[in-house]
Tab-separated table of C-alpha atoms in Angstrom:
chain	number	residue	atom	x	y	z
X	1	GLN	CA	89.734	118.136	46.234
X	2	HIS	CA	92.897	118.967	44.345
X	3	TYR	CA	91.778	122.566	44.138
X	4	LYS	CA	91.233	122.771	47.951
X	5	SER	CA	94.765	121.517	48.532
X	6	ILE	CA	96.139	124.607	46.560
X	7	THR	CA	93.994	127.284	47.930
X	8	PHE	CA	96.128	128.091	50.912
X	9	ILE	CA	98.747	129.501	48.436
X	10	GLU	CA	96.481	132.324	47.620
X	11	HIS	CA	95.597	133.286	51.194
X	12	PHE	CA	98.967	134.063	52.801
X	13	ILE	CA	102.211	135.440	51.558
X	14	MET	CA	105.812	134.697	52.089
X	15	ALA	CA	106.638	131.637	53.636
X	16	PRO	CA	113.610	129.501	56.532
X	17	LYS	CA	115.329	125.896	59.409
X	18	ARG	CA	118.458	124.775	61.255
X	19	SER	CA	121.816	123.306	61.980
X	20	ASN	CA	123.617	122.528	65.285
X	21	SER	CA	126.565	124.880	64.743
X	22	ALA	CA	126.302	128.603	65.066
X	23	ASN	CA	128.573	129.149	62.060
X	24	SER	CA	126.952	126.633	59.764
X	25	LYS	CA	124.302	127.517	57.505
X	26	THR	CA	120.983	125.602	57.074
X	27	SER	CA	122.004	121.909	56.500
X	28	ALA	CA	120.665	119.868	53.625
X	29	SER	CA	119.045	117.382	56.122
X	30	LYS	CA	117.313	120.388	57.956
X	31	LYS	CA	116.049	122.481	55.124
X	32	LEU	CA	113.402	124.882	55.505
X	33	LYS	CA	109.935	123.617	56.047
X	34	LEU	CA	107.183	124.200	53.684
X	35	SER	CA	104.743	121.600	54.962
X	36	ALA	CA	101.136	122.734	54.990
X	37	PRO	CA	101.172	125.056	58.111
X	38	GLY	CA	98.239	126.189	60.277
X	39	SER	CA	95.711	128.553	59.014
X	40	LEU	CA	95.176	131.931	60.684
X	41	ASP	CA	91.707	132.236	59.350
X	42	HIS	CA	89.958	130.818	62.286
X	43	MET	CA	91.709	132.953	64.880
X	44	LYS	CA	89.860	135.664	66.773
X	45	LEU	CA	91.156	138.653	68.681
X	46	PRO	CA	90.807	137.986	72.396
X	47	SER	CA	88.194	139.981	73.846
X	48	GLU	CA	90.451	141.812	76.412
X	49	LEU	CA	92.484	143.208	73.418
X	50	GLU	CA	89.649	144.653	71.379
X	51	GLY	CA	90.057	148.223	70.769
X	52	LYS	CA	93.082	148.476	72.959
X	53	ILE	CA	95.998	147.836	70.678
X	54	ASP	CA	96.889	149.723	67.530
X	55	PHE	CA	98.537	146.979	65.415
X	56	LYS	CA	99.435	149.284	62.563
X	57	PRO	CA	100.663	152.511	64.153
X	58	VAL	CA	101.721	155.421	62.030
X	59	CYS	CA	105.263	156.286	63.110
X	60	THR	CA	108.652	156.796	61.642
X	61	THR	CA	112.356	156.707	62.647
X	62	LYS	CA	114.201	159.831	63.954
X	63	GLU	CA	115.223	160.393	60.273
X	64	GLY	CA	111.708	160.195	59.239
X	65	LEU	CA	111.733	156.788	57.578
X	66	PRO	CA	108.337	154.838	57.819
X	67	TRP	CA	108.710	151.329	59.385
X	68	ASN	CA	108.351	148.487	56.906
X	69	LEU	CA	109.336	145.535	59.169
X	70	LYS	CA	107.763	144.287	62.453
X	71	ILE	CA	109.403	141.948	64.802
X	72	VAL	CA	107.611	140.228	67.813
X	73	SER	CA	109.396	138.257	70.610
X	74	TRP	CA	107.403	136.255	73.190
X	75	ASN	CA	108.549	133.800	75.953
X	76	VAL	CA	105.460	131.629	75.738
X	77	ASN	CA	106.476	129.345	78.585
X	78	GLY	CA	105.174	126.250	76.538
X	79	ILE	CA	104.020	126.747	73.013
X	80	ARG	CA	101.410	123.880	73.356
X	81	ALA	CA	99.803	125.453	76.345
X	82	VAL	CA	99.390	128.806	74.610
X	83	VAL	CA	97.865	127.032	71.609
X	84	LYS	CA	95.339	125.337	73.877
X	85	SER	CA	94.339	128.554	75.504
X	86	ASN	CA	93.775	130.192	72.144
X	87	LYS	CA	95.927	133.132	73.274
X	88	LEU	CA	98.137	132.667	70.261
X	89	ASP	CA	95.334	134.047	68.160
X	90	TYR	CA	96.634	137.638	69.033
X	91	LEU	CA	99.410	137.116	66.551
X	92	LYS	CA	97.207	136.963	63.604
X	93	PHE	CA	96.153	140.631	64.303
X	94	GLU	CA	99.808	141.537	65.123
X	95	ASP	CA	100.869	140.353	61.612
X	96	ALA	CA	104.566	140.587	62.439
X	97	ASP	CA	107.093	139.878	59.651
X	98	ILE	CA	109.257	137.911	62.133
X	99	VAL	CA	108.156	136.116	65.335
X	100	CYS	CA	110.738	134.965	68.011
X	101	PHE	CA	109.539	132.403	70.491
X	102	GLN	CA	111.485	131.463	73.609
X	103	GLU	CA	110.830	128.657	76.111
X	104	THR	CA	108.697	126.649	73.661
X	105	LYS	CA	109.475	123.562	75.735
X	106	CYS	CA	109.111	121.020	72.972
X	107	PHE	CA	110.930	119.125	70.420
X	108	GLU	CA	110.603	120.259	66.718
X	109	ALA	CA	108.502	117.194	66.006
X	110	ASP	CA	106.130	118.196	68.848
X	111	PHE	CA	105.750	121.876	67.671
X	112	PRO	CA	101.983	122.249	67.385
X	113	GLU	CA	100.629	122.624	63.825
X	114	ALA	CA	98.429	125.596	64.863
X	115	ALA	CA	101.606	127.514	65.704
X	116	LYS	CA	103.176	126.906	62.166
X	117	PHE	CA	101.652	129.923	60.657
X	118	GLN	CA	101.123	129.965	56.866
X	119	GLY	CA	103.337	132.180	54.910
X	120	TYR	CA	106.312	131.835	57.317
X	121	HIS	CA	109.555	130.070	57.155
X	122	ARG	CA	110.029	128.187	60.372
X	123	PHE	CA	113.122	127.353	62.409
X	124	TYR	CA	113.518	125.394	65.786
X	125	ASN	CA	116.317	124.946	68.174
X	126	SER	CA	115.322	122.239	70.700
X	127	ALA	CA	116.963	121.454	73.940
X	128	ALA	CA	118.449	117.775	74.411
X	129	LYS	CA	116.262	117.600	77.505
X	130	LYS	CA	112.406	116.942	76.779
X	131	GLY	CA	110.048	119.759	77.726
X	132	TYR	CA	112.892	122.268	78.491
X	133	SER	CA	113.990	125.633	77.234
X	134	SER	CA	114.036	125.643	73.252
X	135	THR	CA	113.335	128.478	70.832
X	136	ALA	CA	111.809	129.032	67.505
X	137	VAL	CA	111.793	131.683	64.822
X	138	LEU	CA	109.032	132.245	62.197
X	139	SER	CA	109.906	134.644	59.358
X	140	LYS	CA	108.064	135.880	56.210
X	141	VAL	CA	111.287	137.247	54.913
X	142	LYS	CA	113.555	134.264	53.904
X	143	PRO	CA	116.854	134.693	55.867
X	144	VAL	CA	120.339	134.827	54.059
X	145	SER	CA	121.493	132.004	56.451
X	146	VAL	CA	120.354	130.627	59.762
X	147	THR	CA	122.612	129.064	62.593
X	148	TYR	CA	121.937	127.611	65.877
X	149	GLY	CA	123.585	128.183	69.310
X	150	ILE	CA	126.746	130.278	69.748
X	151	ASP	CA	129.355	127.692	68.751
X	152	ILE	CA	130.225	126.526	72.307
X	153	PRO	CA	129.242	122.994	73.114
X	154	GLU	CA	128.655	123.702	76.771
X	155	HIS	CA	125.993	126.374	75.886
X	156	ASP	CA	124.409	124.783	72.969
X	157	ASN	CA	122.568	121.776	74.094
X	158	GLU	CA	119.611	123.726	75.700
X	159	GLY	CA	118.348	125.203	72.387
X	160	ARG	CA	118.787	128.847	73.497
X	161	VAL	CA	119.892	130.641	70.379
X	162	ILE	CA	118.857	131.035	66.706
X	163	THR	CA	120.582	133.484	64.519
X	164	ALA	CA	118.918	134.502	61.223
X	165	GLU	CA	121.010	136.683	58.976
X	166	TYR	CA	119.256	139.078	56.813
X	167	ALA	CA	120.264	141.637	54.080
X	168	ASN	CA	121.227	144.494	56.602
X	169	PHE	CA	121.247	142.867	59.874
X	170	TYR	CA	121.528	139.743	62.120
X	171	LEU	CA	118.705	138.797	64.274
X	172	VAL	CA	119.496	136.907	67.355
X	173	ASN	CA	116.721	135.129	69.076
X	174	VAL	CA	117.838	134.236	72.608
X	175	TYR	CA	116.633	132.805	75.847
X	176	VAL	CA	119.286	133.456	78.365
X	177	PRO	CA	119.836	130.880	81.276
X	178	ASN	CA	118.327	131.814	84.538
X	179	SER	CA	120.695	131.729	87.483
X	180	GLY	CA	118.366	129.327	89.332
X	181	GLN	CA	116.930	129.056	92.830
X	182	LYS	CA	119.333	130.799	95.408
X	183	THR	CA	121.505	131.784	92.370
X	184	VAL	CA	123.054	128.182	92.235
X	185	ARG	CA	123.755	128.585	88.508
X	186	LEU	CA	125.094	132.165	88.803
X	187	PRO	CA	128.823	131.119	87.999
X	188	TYR	CA	127.555	129.425	84.833
X	189	ARG	CA	125.311	132.334	83.908
X	190	ARG	CA	128.202	134.820	84.062
X	191	LYS	CA	130.338	132.619	81.764
X	192	TRP	CA	127.418	132.549	79.418
X	193	ASN	CA	127.113	136.403	79.700
X	194	VAL	CA	130.824	136.765	78.678
X	195	ASP	CA	130.615	134.372	75.824
X	196	PHE	CA	127.220	135.735	74.543
X	197	LEU	CA	128.589	139.262	74.400
X	198	ALA	CA	131.688	137.967	72.406
X	199	TYR	CA	129.297	136.215	70.055
X	200	CYS	CA	127.355	139.250	69.432
X	201	GLN	CA	130.177	141.567	68.997
X	202	ASP	CA	131.708	139.191	66.381
X	203	LEU	CA	128.266	139.357	64.377
X	204	ASP	CA	128.291	143.169	64.889
X	205	ALA	CA	131.596	143.321	63.210
X	206	LYS	CA	130.082	142.148	60.003
X	207	LYS	CA	126.735	143.847	60.005
X	208	PRO	CA	124.251	145.380	62.736
X	209	VAL	CA	122.642	143.113	65.254
X	210	VAL	CA	119.009	142.924	66.746
X	211	VAL	CA	119.032	140.885	70.002
X	212	ALA	CA	115.455	139.725	70.729
X	213	GLY	CA	114.298	137.598	73.746
X	214	ASP	CA	114.155	136.770	77.329
X	215	LEU	CA	117.512	137.981	78.749
X	216	ASN	CA	116.555	137.120	82.399
X	217	VAL	CA	117.745	140.267	84.004
X	218	ALA	CA	115.891	143.481	85.237
X	219	HIS	CA	118.654	146.029	84.419
X	220	THR	CA	117.638	148.994	86.561
X	221	GLU	CA	115.509	149.436	89.731
X	222	ILE	CA	112.646	150.872	87.475
X	223	ASP	CA	112.673	147.545	85.615
X	224	LEU	CA	110.967	145.625	88.530
X	225	ALA	CA	108.247	146.517	91.043
X	226	ASN	CA	110.136	145.545	94.229
X	227	PRO	CA	113.885	146.277	93.689
X	228	LYS	CA	114.865	146.409	97.366
X	229	THR	CA	113.713	143.063	98.141
X	230	ASN	CA	115.317	141.204	95.034
X	231	THR	CA	118.910	142.301	95.202
X	232	LYS	CA	119.936	138.728	96.063
X	233	ASN	CA	117.414	136.971	93.822
X	234	SER	CA	118.150	135.660	90.285
X	235	GLY	CA	117.588	138.241	87.526
X	236	PHE	CA	118.429	141.257	89.671
X	237	THR	CA	121.754	140.360	91.453
X	238	PRO	CA	124.540	143.020	91.216
X	239	GLU	CA	126.506	140.616	88.989
X	240	GLU	CA	123.746	140.193	86.450
X	241	ARG	CA	122.992	143.701	86.222
X	242	GLY	CA	126.702	144.581	85.994
X	243	ASP	CA	127.213	142.036	83.079
X	244	PHE	CA	124.075	143.667	81.302
X	245	THR	CA	125.649	146.981	81.507
X	246	THR	CA	128.816	145.511	79.879
X	247	LEU	CA	126.743	144.091	77.070
X	248	LEU	CA	125.238	147.644	76.520
X	249	ASP	CA	128.610	149.082	76.645
X	250	GLY	CA	129.812	146.690	74.067
X	251	GLY	CA	127.972	148.531	71.451
X	252	PHE	CA	124.220	147.905	72.079
X	253	ILE	CA	121.173	149.988	72.929
X	254	ASP	CA	118.081	148.909	75.010
X	255	THR	CA	115.351	150.076	72.613
X	256	PHE	CA	112.512	150.387	75.108
X	257	ARG	CA	114.557	152.672	77.375
X	258	HIS	CA	115.639	154.553	74.386
X	259	PHE	CA	112.105	155.524	73.728
X	260	TYR	CA	110.931	155.519	77.301
X	261	PRO	CA	114.009	156.350	79.580
X	262	ASP	CA	111.981	157.004	82.784
X	263	LYS	CA	108.767	154.971	82.386
X	264	ILE	CA	107.883	152.940	85.519
X	265	GLY	CA	105.399	150.030	85.835
X	266	ALA	CA	106.390	148.801	82.463
X	267	TYR	CA	106.845	144.903	82.835
X	268	SER	CA	107.133	141.905	80.655
X	269	PHE	CA	106.958	139.148	83.232
X	270	TRP	CA	104.797	138.391	86.295
X	271	THR	CA	105.170	135.375	88.368
X	272	TYR	CA	101.842	133.357	88.644
X	273	MET	CA	101.916	133.639	92.347
X	274	SER	CA	100.002	136.136	94.525
X	275	ASN	CA	97.927	137.496	91.655
X	276	SER	CA	100.994	139.382	90.575
X	277	ARG	CA	99.944	140.266	87.032
X	278	LYS	CA	96.616	141.658	88.147
X	279	ARG	CA	98.424	143.794	90.633
X	280	ASN	CA	101.283	144.622	88.115
X	281	VAL	CA	104.089	143.287	90.369
X	282	GLY	CA	106.378	142.435	87.616
X	283	TRP	CA	109.847	142.543	85.971
X	284	ARG	CA	111.007	143.842	82.427
X	285	ILE	CA	113.339	141.124	81.453
X	286	ASP	CA	112.396	140.870	77.729
X	287	TYR	CA	114.269	142.971	75.404
X	288	PHE	CA	114.952	144.297	72.082
X	289	LEU	CA	118.650	145.357	71.714
X	290	VAL	CA	120.171	146.677	68.660
X	291	SER	CA	123.662	147.793	67.619
X	292	THR	CA	124.323	151.388	68.233
X	293	ARG	CA	124.635	152.223	64.522
X	294	PHE	CA	121.225	150.582	63.863
X	295	MET	CA	119.218	152.585	66.237
X	296	GLY	CA	118.425	155.124	63.497
X	297	ARG	CA	116.277	152.393	61.822
X	298	ILE	CA	114.062	151.814	64.713
X	299	ALA	CA	110.638	153.523	64.788
X	300	ALA	CA	109.181	151.979	67.898
X	301	SER	CA	109.611	149.537	70.709
X	302	GLU	CA	106.667	148.484	72.678
X	303	ILE	CA	105.492	145.938	75.507
X	304	ARG	CA	102.228	144.137	74.683
X	305	GLU	CA	101.239	143.887	78.465
X	306	LEU	CA	97.630	143.228	77.765
X	307	VAL	CA	98.364	139.904	75.866
X	308	LEU	CA	97.668	136.780	78.063
X	309	GLY	CA	98.598	133.223	77.713
X	310	SER	CA	102.001	133.221	79.436
X	311	ASP	CA	103.749	134.524	82.485
X	312	HIS	CA	105.501	136.745	79.970
X	313	CYS	CA	103.829	139.147	77.522
X	314	PRO	CA	105.138	139.734	73.802
X	315	ILE	CA	107.268	142.783	72.947
X	316	MET	CA	107.305	144.441	69.587
X	317	LEU	CA	109.739	146.408	67.363
X	318	LEU	CA	109.080	148.488	64.373
X	319	CYS	CA	112.006	148.816	62.060
X	320	ALA	CA	112.683	150.766	58.846
X	321	ASP	CA	114.942	148.072	57.180
X	322	LEU	CA	115.646	149.128	53.637
X	323	GLY	CA	116.674	145.503	52.947
X	324	CYS	CA	113.228	144.325	53.374
X	325	GLU	CA	111.922	146.309	50.317
X	326	GLY	CA	112.011	142.998	48.334
X	327	LYS	CA	109.474	141.322	50.471
X	328	ASP	CA	107.148	141.046	47.573
X	329	GLU	CA	109.786	139.113	45.563
X	330	VAL	CA	110.384	136.785	48.474
X	331	THR	CA	106.518	136.175	48.622
X	332	SER	CA	106.409	135.174	44.991
X	333	GLU	CA	109.434	132.818	45.471
X	334	VAL	CA	107.900	131.226	48.458
X	335	LYS	CA	104.479	130.908	46.736
X	336	ASP	CA	106.157	129.220	43.750
X	337	GLU	CA	107.956	126.775	46.175
X	338	VAL	CA	104.730	125.975	47.949
X	339	LYS	CA	102.913	125.708	44.643
X	340	ASP	CA	105.461	123.214	43.292
X	341	GLU	CA	105.124	121.209	46.327
X	342	VAL	CA	101.464	121.093	45.954
X	343	ASN	CA	101.553	120.496	42.344
X	344	ASN	CA	103.932	117.520	42.971
X	345	GLU	CA	101.526	116.196	45.533
X	346	VAL	CA	98.706	116.529	43.327
X	347	ASN	CA	100.341	114.990	40.316
X	348	SER	CA	101.337	112.077	42.571
X	349	GLU	CA	97.746	111.631	43.478
X	350	VAL	CA	96.502	111.874	40.081
X	351	LYS	CA	99.082	109.545	38.830
X	352	ASP	CA	98.049	107.039	41.586
X	353	GLU	CA	94.522	107.271	40.479
X	354	VAL	CA	95.412	106.945	36.724
X	355	ASN	CA	97.469	103.877	37.560
X	356	ASN	CA	94.645	102.352	39.615
X	357	GLU	CA	92.140	102.993	36.869
X	358	VAL	CA	94.563	101.513	34.179
X	359	LYS	CA	95.048	98.567	36.439
X	360	ASP	CA	91.389	98.070	36.840
X	361	ASP	CA	90.633	98.548	33.109
X	362	THR	CA	93.655	96.122	32.445
X	363	THR	CA	92.204	93.526	34.710
X	364	LYS	CA	88.778	93.841	33.188
X	365	GLY	CA	90.350	93.654	29.715
X	366	VAL	CA	92.339	90.494	30.465
X	367	ALA	CA	89.083	88.914	32.133
X	368	LYS	CA	87.140	89.915	28.895
X	369	LEU	CA	89.914	88.506	26.664
X	370	GLU	CA	89.800	85.211	28.554
X	371	ASP	CA	86.144	85.063	28.341
X	372	GLY	CA	86.468	85.956	24.529
X	373	SER	CA	88.948	83.214	24.127
X	374	ASN	CA	86.794	80.757	25.803
X	375	GLN	CA	83.828	81.873	23.656
X	376	ASP	CA	86.011	81.500	20.637
X	377	LYS	CA	87.009	78.061	21.359
X	378	GLU	CA	83.289	77.095	21.921
X	379	GLU	CA	82.389	78.691	18.462
X	380	LYS	CA	85.417	76.957	16.845
X	381	ASN	CA	84.262	73.528	18.336
X	382	GLY	CA	80.562	74.256	17.039
X	383	ALA	CA	82.012	75.291	13.572
X	384	ASP	CA	83.967	71.951	13.407
X	385	GLU	CA	80.801	69.924	14.190
X	386	GLU	CA	78.999	72.031	11.446
X	387	ARG	CA	81.669	71.016	8.933
X	388	VAL	CA	81.507	67.337	9.698
X	389	LYS	CA	77.741	67.419	9.436
X	390	LEU	CA	77.929	69.325	6.118
X	391	SER	CA	80.367	66.911	4.625
X	392	GLU	CA	78.014	64.015	5.413
X	393	ASP	CA	75.333	66.019	3.715
X	394	ILE	CA	77.344	66.593	0.628
X	395	GLU	CA	78.074	62.877	0.284
X	396	ASN	CA	74.521	62.126	0.368
X	397	VAL	CA	73.788	64.916	-2.245
X	398	GLU	CA	76.431	63.537	-4.506
X	399	ASN	CA	74.612	60.300	-4.592
X	400	VAL	CA	71.297	61.705	-5.934
X	401	GLU	CA	70.322	63.455	-9.189
X	402	PRO	CA	70.974	67.135	-9.540
X	403	LYS	CA	67.636	68.211	-8.340
X	404	VAL	CA	66.448	69.903	-5.136
X	405	GLU	CA	63.168	69.134	-3.494
X	406	GLY	CA	60.597	71.776	-4.358
X	407	VAL	CA	62.781	73.113	-7.086
X	408	ASP	CA	62.607	72.393	-10.777
X	409	GLY	CA	65.825	70.958	-12.062
X	410	ASN	CA	65.867	73.491	-14.772
X	411	ASP	CA	65.554	76.416	-12.270
X	412	LYS	CA	68.088	79.035	-13.345
X	413	ASP	CA	68.235	80.678	-9.939
X	414	MET	CA	69.706	77.604	-8.019
X	415	GLU	CA	72.188	74.929	-8.917
X	416	VAL	CA	74.052	72.055	-7.127
X	417	VAL	CA	77.631	72.587	-7.159
X	418	GLY	CA	79.693	69.335	-6.306
X	419	ASN	CA	81.661	69.840	-3.175
X	420	GLY	CA	80.992	73.607	-2.974
X	421	GLY	CA	77.500	73.272	-1.293
X	422	ILE	CA	74.261	74.897	-2.653
X	423	GLN	CA	74.772	78.326	-4.283
X	424	ASN	CA	72.798	80.961	-5.930
X	425	THR	CA	73.934	81.273	-9.441
X	426	ASN	CA	75.308	84.776	-8.549
X	427	GLY	CA	77.765	82.972	-6.284
X	428	VAL	CA	76.382	83.916	-2.984
X	429	GLU	CA	76.152	81.015	-0.544
X	430	ALA	CA	72.586	80.203	0.141
């Protein structure tokens, strides 16, 4: 049984968690989790994806660098619902190095075990409101640091941002606020846009940035099926689109449009109403944005429109990040950490078993000693009675002639010895 508790170490490689301040590193009270995560072994590729997705494409950057880092972003619209539908199984086959979830809709404590994949560090940023918003990051590569929110209190109570710093870039997983029905939240949304741009530019001044997530805006008319009828609706207002242009002008590139500048019918969100997904009446509102100077590291940016389970589909980015050449070392480090945890657990179990066995043996020993003590007392009492009887016999012997019945008084083998009892002449008690 102890061996079984260790076996998961050998199956998956690489296996980082959170604070409430954007500029604070992972706090001691919220260290990375290495608890036994969910196994991927039982997962099966959904039938609708069989033979339709190349999970390991052969492609390189413009400079000819092969990709070595895969990032997936997915607004799951409730992580527990996706787990129940078994649609999360697709991620086993995608085998991403980093997975960014938006709209998980659960507290960290309620995050389903089946979504805590083996071999990943896991980070959560939960909204204060139950069942609302929230984000998570799963990463095989251990980040240098992890922060939560954008360090502005009015924006940081809905669990919308997780920033993971890696050797060569920052990854910002974001779920941008929706402007709401009849755009009632548009003023707040516009303030968010300004503050989020400032946050990203501050990071970009230190090292390149990769923004992944649901940005809740279709930038251009080819990014949604019905642009003319949606100009006054949240996600396609002139204000939101203009702010998105400002974000790009601030030093970032929409990677999908970089590779597919004129592609139409490419969407990542479909409302559940009116059979929209089957009819492909959708919106492209999920993005990978990268710092302009980092675009040379990007090999591909794709939409996984065939993946079901949410009203959004995943998006995928392939990156040639030279800072990830040390993934094998990270793997060994995490294996050792997990192994230490398991060993401690096993040692504790063995210690408890030994202690219990010792306690049982001690209890039995004490009982045996008590029984022996009682038996010794009984034997001692019996011996005392024997001595009294023997003394009486000796007194009787002393009153007769030195001759034993049946033995000739001149017999050399036996003699009567005063108070010493009857002995053989060789001194051995008869």
